[in-house]
Tab-separated table of C-alpha atoms and ligand atoms in Angstrom:
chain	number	residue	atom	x	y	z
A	488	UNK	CA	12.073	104.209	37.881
A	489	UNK	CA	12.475	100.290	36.918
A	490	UNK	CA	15.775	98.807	35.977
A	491	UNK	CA	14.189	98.747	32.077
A	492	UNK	CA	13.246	102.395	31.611
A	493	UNK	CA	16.022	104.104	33.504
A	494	UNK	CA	19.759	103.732	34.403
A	495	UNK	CA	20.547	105.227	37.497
A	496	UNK	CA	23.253	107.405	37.511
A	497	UNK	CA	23.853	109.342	40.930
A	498	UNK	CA	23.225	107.442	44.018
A	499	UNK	CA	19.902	109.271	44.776
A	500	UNK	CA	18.557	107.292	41.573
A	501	UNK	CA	20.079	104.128	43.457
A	502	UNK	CA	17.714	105.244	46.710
A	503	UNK	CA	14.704	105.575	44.847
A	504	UNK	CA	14.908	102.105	42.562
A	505	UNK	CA	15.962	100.414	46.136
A	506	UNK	CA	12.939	102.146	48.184
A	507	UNK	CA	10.360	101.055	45.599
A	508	UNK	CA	11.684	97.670	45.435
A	509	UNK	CA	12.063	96.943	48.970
A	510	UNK	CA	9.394	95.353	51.087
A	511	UNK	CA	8.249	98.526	53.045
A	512	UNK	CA	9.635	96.776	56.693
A	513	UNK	CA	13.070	96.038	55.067
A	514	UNK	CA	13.555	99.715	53.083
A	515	UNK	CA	12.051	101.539	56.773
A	516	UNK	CA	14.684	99.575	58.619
A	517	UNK	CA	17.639	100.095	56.076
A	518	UNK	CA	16.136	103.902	55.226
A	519	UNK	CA	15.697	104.950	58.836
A	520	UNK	CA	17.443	107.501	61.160
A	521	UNK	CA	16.449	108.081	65.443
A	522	UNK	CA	13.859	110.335	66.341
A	523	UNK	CA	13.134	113.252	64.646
A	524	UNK	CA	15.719	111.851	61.869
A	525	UNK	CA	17.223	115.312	62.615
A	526	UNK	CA	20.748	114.044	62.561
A	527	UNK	CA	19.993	111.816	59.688
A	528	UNK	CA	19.295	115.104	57.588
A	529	UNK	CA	22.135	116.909	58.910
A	530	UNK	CA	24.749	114.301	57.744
A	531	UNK	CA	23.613	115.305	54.304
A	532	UNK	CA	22.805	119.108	54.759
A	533	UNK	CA	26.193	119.673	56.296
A	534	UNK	CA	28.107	118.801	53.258
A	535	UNK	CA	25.616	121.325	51.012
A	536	UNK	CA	27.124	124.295	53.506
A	537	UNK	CA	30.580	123.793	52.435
A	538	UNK	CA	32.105	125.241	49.249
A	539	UNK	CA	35.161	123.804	47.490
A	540	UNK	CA	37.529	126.940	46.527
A	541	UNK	CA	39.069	125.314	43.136
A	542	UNK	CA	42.504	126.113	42.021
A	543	UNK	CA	43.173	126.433	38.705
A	544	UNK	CA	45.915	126.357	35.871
A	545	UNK	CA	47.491	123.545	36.932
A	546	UNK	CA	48.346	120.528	35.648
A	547	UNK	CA	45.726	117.394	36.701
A	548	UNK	CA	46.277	115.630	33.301
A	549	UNK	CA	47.087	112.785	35.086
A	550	UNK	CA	45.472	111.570	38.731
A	551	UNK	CA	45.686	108.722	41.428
A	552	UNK	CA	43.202	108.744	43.890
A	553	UNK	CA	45.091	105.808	45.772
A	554	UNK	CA	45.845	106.753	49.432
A	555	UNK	CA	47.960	104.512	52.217
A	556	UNK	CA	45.582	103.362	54.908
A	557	UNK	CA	46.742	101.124	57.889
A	558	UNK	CA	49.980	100.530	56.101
A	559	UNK	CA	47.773	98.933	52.993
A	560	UNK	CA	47.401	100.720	49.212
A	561	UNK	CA	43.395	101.829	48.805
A	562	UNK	CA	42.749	102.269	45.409
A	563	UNK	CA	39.819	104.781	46.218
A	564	UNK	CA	39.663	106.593	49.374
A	565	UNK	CA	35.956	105.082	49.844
A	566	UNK	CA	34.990	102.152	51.550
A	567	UNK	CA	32.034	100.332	52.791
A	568	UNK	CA	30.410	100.726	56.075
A	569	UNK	CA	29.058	97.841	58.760
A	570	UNK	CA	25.449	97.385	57.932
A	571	UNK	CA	23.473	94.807	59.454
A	572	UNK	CA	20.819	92.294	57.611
A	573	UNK	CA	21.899	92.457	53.860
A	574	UNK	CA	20.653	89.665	52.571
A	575	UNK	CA	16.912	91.335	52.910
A	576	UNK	CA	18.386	93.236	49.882
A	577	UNK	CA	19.903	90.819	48.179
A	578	UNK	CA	20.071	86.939	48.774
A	579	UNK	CA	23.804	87.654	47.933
A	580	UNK	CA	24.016	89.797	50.862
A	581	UNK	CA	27.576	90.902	52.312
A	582	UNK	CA	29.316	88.497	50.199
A	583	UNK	CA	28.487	90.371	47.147
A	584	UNK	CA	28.829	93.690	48.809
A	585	UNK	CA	32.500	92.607	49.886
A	586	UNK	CA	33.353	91.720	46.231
A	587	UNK	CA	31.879	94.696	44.888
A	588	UNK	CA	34.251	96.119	47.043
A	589	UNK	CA	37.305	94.570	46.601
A	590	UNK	CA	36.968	94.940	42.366
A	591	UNK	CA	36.852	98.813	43.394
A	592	UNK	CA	40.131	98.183	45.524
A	593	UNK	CA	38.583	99.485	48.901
A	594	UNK	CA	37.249	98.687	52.190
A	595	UNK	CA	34.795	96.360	53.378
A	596	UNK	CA	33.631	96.808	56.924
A	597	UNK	CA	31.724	93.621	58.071
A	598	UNK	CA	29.093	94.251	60.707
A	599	UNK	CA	28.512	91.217	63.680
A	600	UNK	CA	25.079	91.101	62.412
A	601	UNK	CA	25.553	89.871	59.357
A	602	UNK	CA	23.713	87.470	57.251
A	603	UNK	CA	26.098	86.206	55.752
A	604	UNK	CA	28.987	84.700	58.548
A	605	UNK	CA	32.615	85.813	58.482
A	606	UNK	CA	34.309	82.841	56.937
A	607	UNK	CA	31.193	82.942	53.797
A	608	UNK	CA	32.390	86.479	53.215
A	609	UNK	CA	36.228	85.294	53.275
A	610	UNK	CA	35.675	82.632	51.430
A	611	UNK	CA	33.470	84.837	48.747
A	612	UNK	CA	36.075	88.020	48.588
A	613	UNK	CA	39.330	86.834	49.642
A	614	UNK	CA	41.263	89.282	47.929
A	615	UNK	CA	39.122	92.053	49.728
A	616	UNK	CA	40.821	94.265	52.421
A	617	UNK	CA	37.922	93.066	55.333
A	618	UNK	CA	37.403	94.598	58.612
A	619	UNK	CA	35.198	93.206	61.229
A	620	UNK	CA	32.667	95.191	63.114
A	621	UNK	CA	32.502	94.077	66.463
A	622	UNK	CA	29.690	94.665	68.707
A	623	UNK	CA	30.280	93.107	72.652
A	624	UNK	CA	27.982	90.320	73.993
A	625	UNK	CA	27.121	90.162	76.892
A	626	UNK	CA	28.611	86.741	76.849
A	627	UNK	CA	32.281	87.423	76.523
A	628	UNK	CA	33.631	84.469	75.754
A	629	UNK	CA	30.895	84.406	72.702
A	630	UNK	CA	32.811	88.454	71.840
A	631	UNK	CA	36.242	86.556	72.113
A	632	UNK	CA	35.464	83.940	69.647
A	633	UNK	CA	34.237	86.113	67.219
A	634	UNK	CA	37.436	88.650	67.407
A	635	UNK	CA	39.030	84.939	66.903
A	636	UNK	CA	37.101	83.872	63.414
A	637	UNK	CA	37.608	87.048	62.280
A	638	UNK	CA	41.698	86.709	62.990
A	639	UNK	CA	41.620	83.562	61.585
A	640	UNK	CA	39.414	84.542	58.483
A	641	UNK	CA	41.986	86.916	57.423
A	642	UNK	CA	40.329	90.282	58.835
A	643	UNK	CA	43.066	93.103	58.908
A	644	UNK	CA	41.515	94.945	61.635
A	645	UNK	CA	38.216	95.292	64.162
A	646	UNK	CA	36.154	97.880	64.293
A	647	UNK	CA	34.317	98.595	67.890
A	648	UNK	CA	31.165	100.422	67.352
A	649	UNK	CA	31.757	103.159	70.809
A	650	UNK	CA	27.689	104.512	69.895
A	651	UNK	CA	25.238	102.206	70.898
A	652	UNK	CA	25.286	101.963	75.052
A	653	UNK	CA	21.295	102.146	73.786
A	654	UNK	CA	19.341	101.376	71.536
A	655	UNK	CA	18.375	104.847	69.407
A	656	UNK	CA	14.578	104.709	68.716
A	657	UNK	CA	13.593	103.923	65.070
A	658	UNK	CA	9.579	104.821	64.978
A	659	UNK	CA	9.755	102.972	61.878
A	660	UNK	CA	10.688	99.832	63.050
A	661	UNK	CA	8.588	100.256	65.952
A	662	UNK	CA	5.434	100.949	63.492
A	663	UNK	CA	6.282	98.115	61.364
A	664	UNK	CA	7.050	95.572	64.390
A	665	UNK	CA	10.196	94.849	61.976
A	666	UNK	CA	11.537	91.210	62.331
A	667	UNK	CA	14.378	89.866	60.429
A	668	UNK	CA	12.222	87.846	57.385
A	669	UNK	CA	12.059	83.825	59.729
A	670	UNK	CA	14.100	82.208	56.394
A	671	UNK	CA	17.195	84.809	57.219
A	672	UNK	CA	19.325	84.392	60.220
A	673	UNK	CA	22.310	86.270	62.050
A	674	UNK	CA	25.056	83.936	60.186
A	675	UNK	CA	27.849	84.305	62.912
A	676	UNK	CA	25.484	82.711	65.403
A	677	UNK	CA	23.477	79.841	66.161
A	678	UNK	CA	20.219	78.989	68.060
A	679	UNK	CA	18.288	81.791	69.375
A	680	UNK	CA	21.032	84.342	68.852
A	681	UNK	CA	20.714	83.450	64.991
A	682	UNK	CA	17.036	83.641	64.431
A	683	UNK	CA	16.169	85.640	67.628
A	684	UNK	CA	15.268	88.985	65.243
A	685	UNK	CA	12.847	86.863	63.617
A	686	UNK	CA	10.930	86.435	66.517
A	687	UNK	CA	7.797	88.713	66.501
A	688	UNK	CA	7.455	91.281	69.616
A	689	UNK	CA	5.641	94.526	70.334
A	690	UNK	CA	7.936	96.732	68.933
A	691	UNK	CA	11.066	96.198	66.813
A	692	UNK	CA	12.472	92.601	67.258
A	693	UNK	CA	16.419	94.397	66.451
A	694	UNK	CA	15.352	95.966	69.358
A	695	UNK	CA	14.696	93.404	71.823
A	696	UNK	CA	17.391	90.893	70.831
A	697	UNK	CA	20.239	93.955	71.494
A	698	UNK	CA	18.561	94.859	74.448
A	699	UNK	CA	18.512	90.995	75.881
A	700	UNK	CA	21.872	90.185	74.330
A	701	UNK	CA	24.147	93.013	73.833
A	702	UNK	CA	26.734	94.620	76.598
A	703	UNK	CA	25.413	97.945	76.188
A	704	UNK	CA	27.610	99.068	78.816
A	705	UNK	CA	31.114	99.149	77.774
A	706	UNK	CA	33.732	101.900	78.672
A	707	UNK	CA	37.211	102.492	77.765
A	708	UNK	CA	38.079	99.699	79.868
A	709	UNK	CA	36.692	97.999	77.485
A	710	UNK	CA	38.786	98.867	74.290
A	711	UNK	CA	41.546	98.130	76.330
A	712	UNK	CA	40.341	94.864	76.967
A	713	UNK	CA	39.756	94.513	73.168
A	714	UNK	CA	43.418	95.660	72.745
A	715	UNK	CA	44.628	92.612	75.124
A	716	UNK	CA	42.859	89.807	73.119
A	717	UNK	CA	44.104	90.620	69.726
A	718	UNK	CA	46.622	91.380	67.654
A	719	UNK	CA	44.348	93.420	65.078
A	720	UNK	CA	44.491	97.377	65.451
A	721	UNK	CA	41.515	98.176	66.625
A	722	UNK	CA	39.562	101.017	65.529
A	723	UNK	CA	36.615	102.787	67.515
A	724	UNK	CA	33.673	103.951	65.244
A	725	UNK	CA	30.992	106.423	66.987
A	726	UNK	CA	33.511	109.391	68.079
A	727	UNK	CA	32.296	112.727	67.385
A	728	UNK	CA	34.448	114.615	70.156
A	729	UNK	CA	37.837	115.840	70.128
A	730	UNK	CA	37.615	114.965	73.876
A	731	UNK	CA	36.661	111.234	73.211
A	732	UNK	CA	39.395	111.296	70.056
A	733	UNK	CA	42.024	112.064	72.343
A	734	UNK	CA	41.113	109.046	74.929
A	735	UNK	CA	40.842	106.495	72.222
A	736	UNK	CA	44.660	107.542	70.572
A	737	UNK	CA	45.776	107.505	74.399
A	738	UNK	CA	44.879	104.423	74.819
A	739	UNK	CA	46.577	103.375	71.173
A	740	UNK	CA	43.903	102.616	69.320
A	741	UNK	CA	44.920	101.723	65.195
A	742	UNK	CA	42.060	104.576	64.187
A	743	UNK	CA	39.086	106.727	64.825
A	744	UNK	CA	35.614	106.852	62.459
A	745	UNK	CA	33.618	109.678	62.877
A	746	UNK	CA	30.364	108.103	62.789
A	747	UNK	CA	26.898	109.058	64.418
A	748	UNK	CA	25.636	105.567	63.267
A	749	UNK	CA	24.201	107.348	59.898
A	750	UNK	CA	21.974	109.312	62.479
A	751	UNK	CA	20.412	106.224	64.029
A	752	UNK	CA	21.505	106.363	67.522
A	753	UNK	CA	21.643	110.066	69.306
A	754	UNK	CA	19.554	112.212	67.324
A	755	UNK	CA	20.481	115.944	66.950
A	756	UNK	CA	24.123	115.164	67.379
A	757	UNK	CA	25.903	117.229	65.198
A	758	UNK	CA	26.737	115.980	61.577
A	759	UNK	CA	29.908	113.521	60.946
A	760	UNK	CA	30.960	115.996	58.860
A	761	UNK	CA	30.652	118.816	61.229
A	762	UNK	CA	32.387	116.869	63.993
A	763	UNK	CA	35.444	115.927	61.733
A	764	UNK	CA	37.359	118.949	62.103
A	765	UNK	CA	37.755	119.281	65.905
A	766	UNK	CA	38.611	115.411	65.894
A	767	UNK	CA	41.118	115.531	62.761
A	768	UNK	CA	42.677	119.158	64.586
A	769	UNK	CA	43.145	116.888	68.171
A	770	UNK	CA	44.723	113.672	67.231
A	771	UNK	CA	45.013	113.681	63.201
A	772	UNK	CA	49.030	113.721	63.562
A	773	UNK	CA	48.403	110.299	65.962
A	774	UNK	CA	45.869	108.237	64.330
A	775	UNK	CA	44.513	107.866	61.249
A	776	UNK	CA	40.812	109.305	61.357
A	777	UNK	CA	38.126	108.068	58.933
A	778	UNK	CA	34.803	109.260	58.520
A	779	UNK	CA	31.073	107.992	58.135
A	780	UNK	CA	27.376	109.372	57.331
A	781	UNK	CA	25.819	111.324	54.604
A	782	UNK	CA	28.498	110.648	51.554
A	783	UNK	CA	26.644	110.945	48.351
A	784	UNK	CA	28.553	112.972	45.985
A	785	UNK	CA	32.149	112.867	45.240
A	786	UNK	CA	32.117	116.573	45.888
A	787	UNK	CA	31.461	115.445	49.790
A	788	UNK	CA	34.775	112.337	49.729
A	789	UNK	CA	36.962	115.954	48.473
A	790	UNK	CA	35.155	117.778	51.563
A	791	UNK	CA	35.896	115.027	54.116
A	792	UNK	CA	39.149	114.781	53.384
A	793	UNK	CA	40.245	118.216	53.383
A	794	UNK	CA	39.055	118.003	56.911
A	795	UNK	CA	41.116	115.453	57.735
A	796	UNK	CA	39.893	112.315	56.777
A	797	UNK	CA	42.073	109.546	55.413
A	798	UNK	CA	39.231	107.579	53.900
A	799	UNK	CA	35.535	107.912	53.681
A	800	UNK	CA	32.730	104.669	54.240
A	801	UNK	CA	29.372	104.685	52.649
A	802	UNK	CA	26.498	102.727	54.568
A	803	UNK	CA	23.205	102.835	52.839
A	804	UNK	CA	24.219	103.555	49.334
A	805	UNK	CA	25.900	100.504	48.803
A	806	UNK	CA	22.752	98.274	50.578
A	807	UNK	CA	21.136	100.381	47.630
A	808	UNK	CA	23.019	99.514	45.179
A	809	UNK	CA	22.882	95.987	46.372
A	810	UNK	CA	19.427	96.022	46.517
A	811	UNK	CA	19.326	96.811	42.714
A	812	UNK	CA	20.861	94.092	41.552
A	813	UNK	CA	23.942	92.555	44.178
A	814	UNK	CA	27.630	93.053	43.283
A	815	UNK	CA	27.242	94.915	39.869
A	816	UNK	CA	25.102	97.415	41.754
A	817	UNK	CA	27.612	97.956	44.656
A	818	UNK	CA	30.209	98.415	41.933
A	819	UNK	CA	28.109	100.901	40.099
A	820	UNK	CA	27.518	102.767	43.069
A	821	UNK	CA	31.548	102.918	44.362
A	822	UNK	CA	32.238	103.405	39.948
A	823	UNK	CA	29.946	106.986	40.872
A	824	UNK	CA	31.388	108.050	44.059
A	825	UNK	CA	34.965	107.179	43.061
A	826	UNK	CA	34.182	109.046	38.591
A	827	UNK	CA	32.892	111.946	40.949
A	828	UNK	CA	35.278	112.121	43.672
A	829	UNK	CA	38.076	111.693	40.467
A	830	UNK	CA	36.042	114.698	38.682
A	831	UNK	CA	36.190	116.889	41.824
A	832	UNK	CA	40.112	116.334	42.197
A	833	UNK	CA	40.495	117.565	38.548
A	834	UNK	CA	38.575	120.574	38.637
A	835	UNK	CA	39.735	121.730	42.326
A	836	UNK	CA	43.197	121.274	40.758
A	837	UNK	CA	44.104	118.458	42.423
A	838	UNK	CA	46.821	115.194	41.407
A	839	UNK	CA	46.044	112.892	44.404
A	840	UNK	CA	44.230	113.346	47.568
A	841	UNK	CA	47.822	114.080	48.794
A	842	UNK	CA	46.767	117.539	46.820
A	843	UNK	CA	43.532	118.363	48.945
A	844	UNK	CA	44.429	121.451	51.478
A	845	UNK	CA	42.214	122.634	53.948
A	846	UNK	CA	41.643	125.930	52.742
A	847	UNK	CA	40.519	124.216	49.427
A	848	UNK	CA	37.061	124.061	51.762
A	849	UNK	CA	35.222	126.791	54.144
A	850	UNK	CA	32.116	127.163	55.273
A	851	UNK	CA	29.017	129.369	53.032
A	852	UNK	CA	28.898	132.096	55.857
A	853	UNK	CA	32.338	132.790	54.097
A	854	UNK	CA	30.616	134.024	51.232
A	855	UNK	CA	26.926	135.669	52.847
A	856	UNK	CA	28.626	139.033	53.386
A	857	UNK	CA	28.613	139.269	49.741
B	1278	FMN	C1	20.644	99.690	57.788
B	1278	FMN	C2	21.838	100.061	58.587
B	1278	FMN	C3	22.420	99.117	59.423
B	1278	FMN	C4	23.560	99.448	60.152
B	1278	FMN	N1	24.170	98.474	60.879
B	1278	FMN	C5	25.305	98.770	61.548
B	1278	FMN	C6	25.992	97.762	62.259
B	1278	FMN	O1	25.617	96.607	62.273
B	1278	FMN	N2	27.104	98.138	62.945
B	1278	FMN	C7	27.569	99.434	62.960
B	1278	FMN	O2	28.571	99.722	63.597
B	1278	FMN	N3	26.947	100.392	62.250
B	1278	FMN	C8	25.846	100.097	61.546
B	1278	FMN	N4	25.232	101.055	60.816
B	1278	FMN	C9	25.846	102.400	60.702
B	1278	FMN	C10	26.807	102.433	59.495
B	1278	FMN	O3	27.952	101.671	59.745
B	1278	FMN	C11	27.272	103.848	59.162
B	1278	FMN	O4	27.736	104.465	60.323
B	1278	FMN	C12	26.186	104.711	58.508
B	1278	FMN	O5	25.337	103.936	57.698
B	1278	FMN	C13	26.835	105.797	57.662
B	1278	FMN	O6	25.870	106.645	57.135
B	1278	FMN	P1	25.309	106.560	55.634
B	1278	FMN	O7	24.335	105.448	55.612
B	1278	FMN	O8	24.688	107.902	55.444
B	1278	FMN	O9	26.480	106.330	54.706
B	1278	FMN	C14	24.096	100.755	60.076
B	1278	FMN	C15	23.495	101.705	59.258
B	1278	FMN	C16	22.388	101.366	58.509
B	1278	FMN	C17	21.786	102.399	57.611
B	1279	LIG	C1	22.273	99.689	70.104
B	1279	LIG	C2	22.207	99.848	68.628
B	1279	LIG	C3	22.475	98.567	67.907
B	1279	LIG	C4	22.002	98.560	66.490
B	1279	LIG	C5	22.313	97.268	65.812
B	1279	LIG	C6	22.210	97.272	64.324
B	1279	LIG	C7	22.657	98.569	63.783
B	1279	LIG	O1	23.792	98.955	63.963
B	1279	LIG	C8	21.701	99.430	63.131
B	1279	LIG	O2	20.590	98.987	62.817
B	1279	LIG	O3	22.014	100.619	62.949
């Protein structure tokens, strides 16, 4: 498909253009899951095996899909997702991701290894609800100041990613010795912590610079430490236990993301979607729980939430739509999710996402008696 001959029109059209367009080190890197890529495929699969049970007759004339989400009016319960590295999509990068976002009146999530730095992406999408993605340095007074820029910046919350105390093998970055293209640098940063993933290794260069530089061993202790430098809530983005769930709103955490990194850290962990319900059953009434990995179809933002979610966050199709052509193509990507996620409330017989039940979802092996 080129961008003359075809207009894309579900998100899967936005994956192909991107793939084809991509240098094939960038589109592995972006593309990739761990391993196998079991739990990549799950994250989609999963959402196949549930059915929507529609209700009908009633009156969905007129709809809202805004919801209330740390005390802030969404417009659209889906927002965007930390990825790393978006300017090897577009030389726009995150700043035209985080306007995309804010014309569609969501979510941006900005990740610490960004290419574009915080106060570019405040400056570019100021009227943007932002959240920073905060990964922990070894360094901490390095972590501190970045919790502080992002505070200052205008930020309304952080967001510590709980999943990475490794680094989840990517055999495609390790085939295509991926570096971070040399004119491209990790904007919140300077010297070798800017331009240290352009530096060529064995393997994956990501790789080596998190392993060198990252604190890959934090604990709880840890988000209470987070908790004691700032006065953002903090939300913890990796949980796929109720166990886990129950710790983090213990310890008062502002929310929870079910998240298995978009199946890029521990494969055959279950599905996001398949972990939501145990999470949203154990501490839904505390915190508000989002979730991550595999949205493609509005049909799946309906599914999520009767779970339990309060808001979805798409990762790679919005680097896709960036890579088609920067902000226009994030918005045409959200404009799909959000016309099909509107679509699905209407014929499930749904107003608002206030609307979705629980039993308006149940698994297939409801129906293979039949
Ligand atoms: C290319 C790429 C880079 C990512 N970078 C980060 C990151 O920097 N920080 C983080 O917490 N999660 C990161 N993630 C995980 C996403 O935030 C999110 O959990 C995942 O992409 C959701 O799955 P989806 O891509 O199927 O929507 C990344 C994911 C991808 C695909
Ligand atoms: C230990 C995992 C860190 C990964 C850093 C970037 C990222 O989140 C991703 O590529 O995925």
């Amino acid at each position: 498909m080129s961008e003359q001959n075809c207009q894309p029109c579900s998100v899967a059209d936005f994956e192909r253009f991107a793939r084809a367009k991509l240098p094939s080190s960038a589109a592995g890197y972006y593309r990739s899951g761990a391993c196998g890529e079991h739990t990549l495929a799950f994250n989609q699969s999963a959402f196949q095996r549930i059915r929507i049970r529609p209700r009908v007759l009633r009156d969905v004339s007129t709809r809202d899909m805004a919801v209330t989400i740390q005390g802030r009016e969404v417009k659209v319960p889906i927002g965007v997702a930390p990825t790393a590295m978006q300017k090897m999509a577009h030389p726009d990068g995150e700043c035209a991701n985080a306007r995309a976002v804010g014309r569609a009146g969501s979510v941006f999530i900005l990740s610490t290894l960004s290419t574009s730095s915080i106060e570019e992406v405040a400056a570019a999408a100021p009227d943007t609800i932002k959240w920073f993605q905060l990964y922990v340095y070894k360094d901490r007074e390095l972590t501190k100041k970045l919790v502080a820029r992002a505070e200052a910046a205008g930020f309304k919350a952080l967001v510590l990613t709980v999943d990475a105390s490794a680094w989840g093998m990517r055999y495609a970055d390790a085939r295509n010795k991926f570096i971070l293209p040399p004119h491209l640098k990790l904007a919140n940063f300077s010297g070798n912590l800017s331009s240290g993933v352009s530096e060529k290794t064995s393997g994956s260069a990501l790789q080596k610079y998190i392993e060198d530089v990252f604190d890959l061993n934090i604990t709880w202790d840890d988000v209470k430490w987070l908790k004691r430098i700032t006065k953002l809530p903090v939300m913890v983005k990796g949980v796929l236990t109720a166990e886990d769930a129950k710790i983090a709103a213990d310890i008062g955490v502002g929310g929870v993301i079910v998240s298995n990194h978009g199946g890029r850290q521990l494969d055959t962990s279950p599905a996001s979607i398949e972990a939501l319900p145990e999470i949203s059953k154990a501490v839904g009434d505390r915190v508000e729980v989002y979730l991550d990995g595999g949205i493609r179809y509005g049909t799946d933002v309906f599914k999520a939430l009767a779970l339990g979610a309060k808001m979805v966050f798409v990762g790679r199709p919005a680097v896709w739509g960036l890579t088609y052509n920067g902000e226009e193509g994030v918005k045409k990507v959200l404009d799909i999710l959000g016309n099909e996620f509107d679509t699905t409330l209407a014929l499930a017989g749904c107003r608002s996402p206030a609307d979705i039940r629980s039993d308006m979802v149940t698994h297939e092996s409801t129906y293979s008696k039949l």
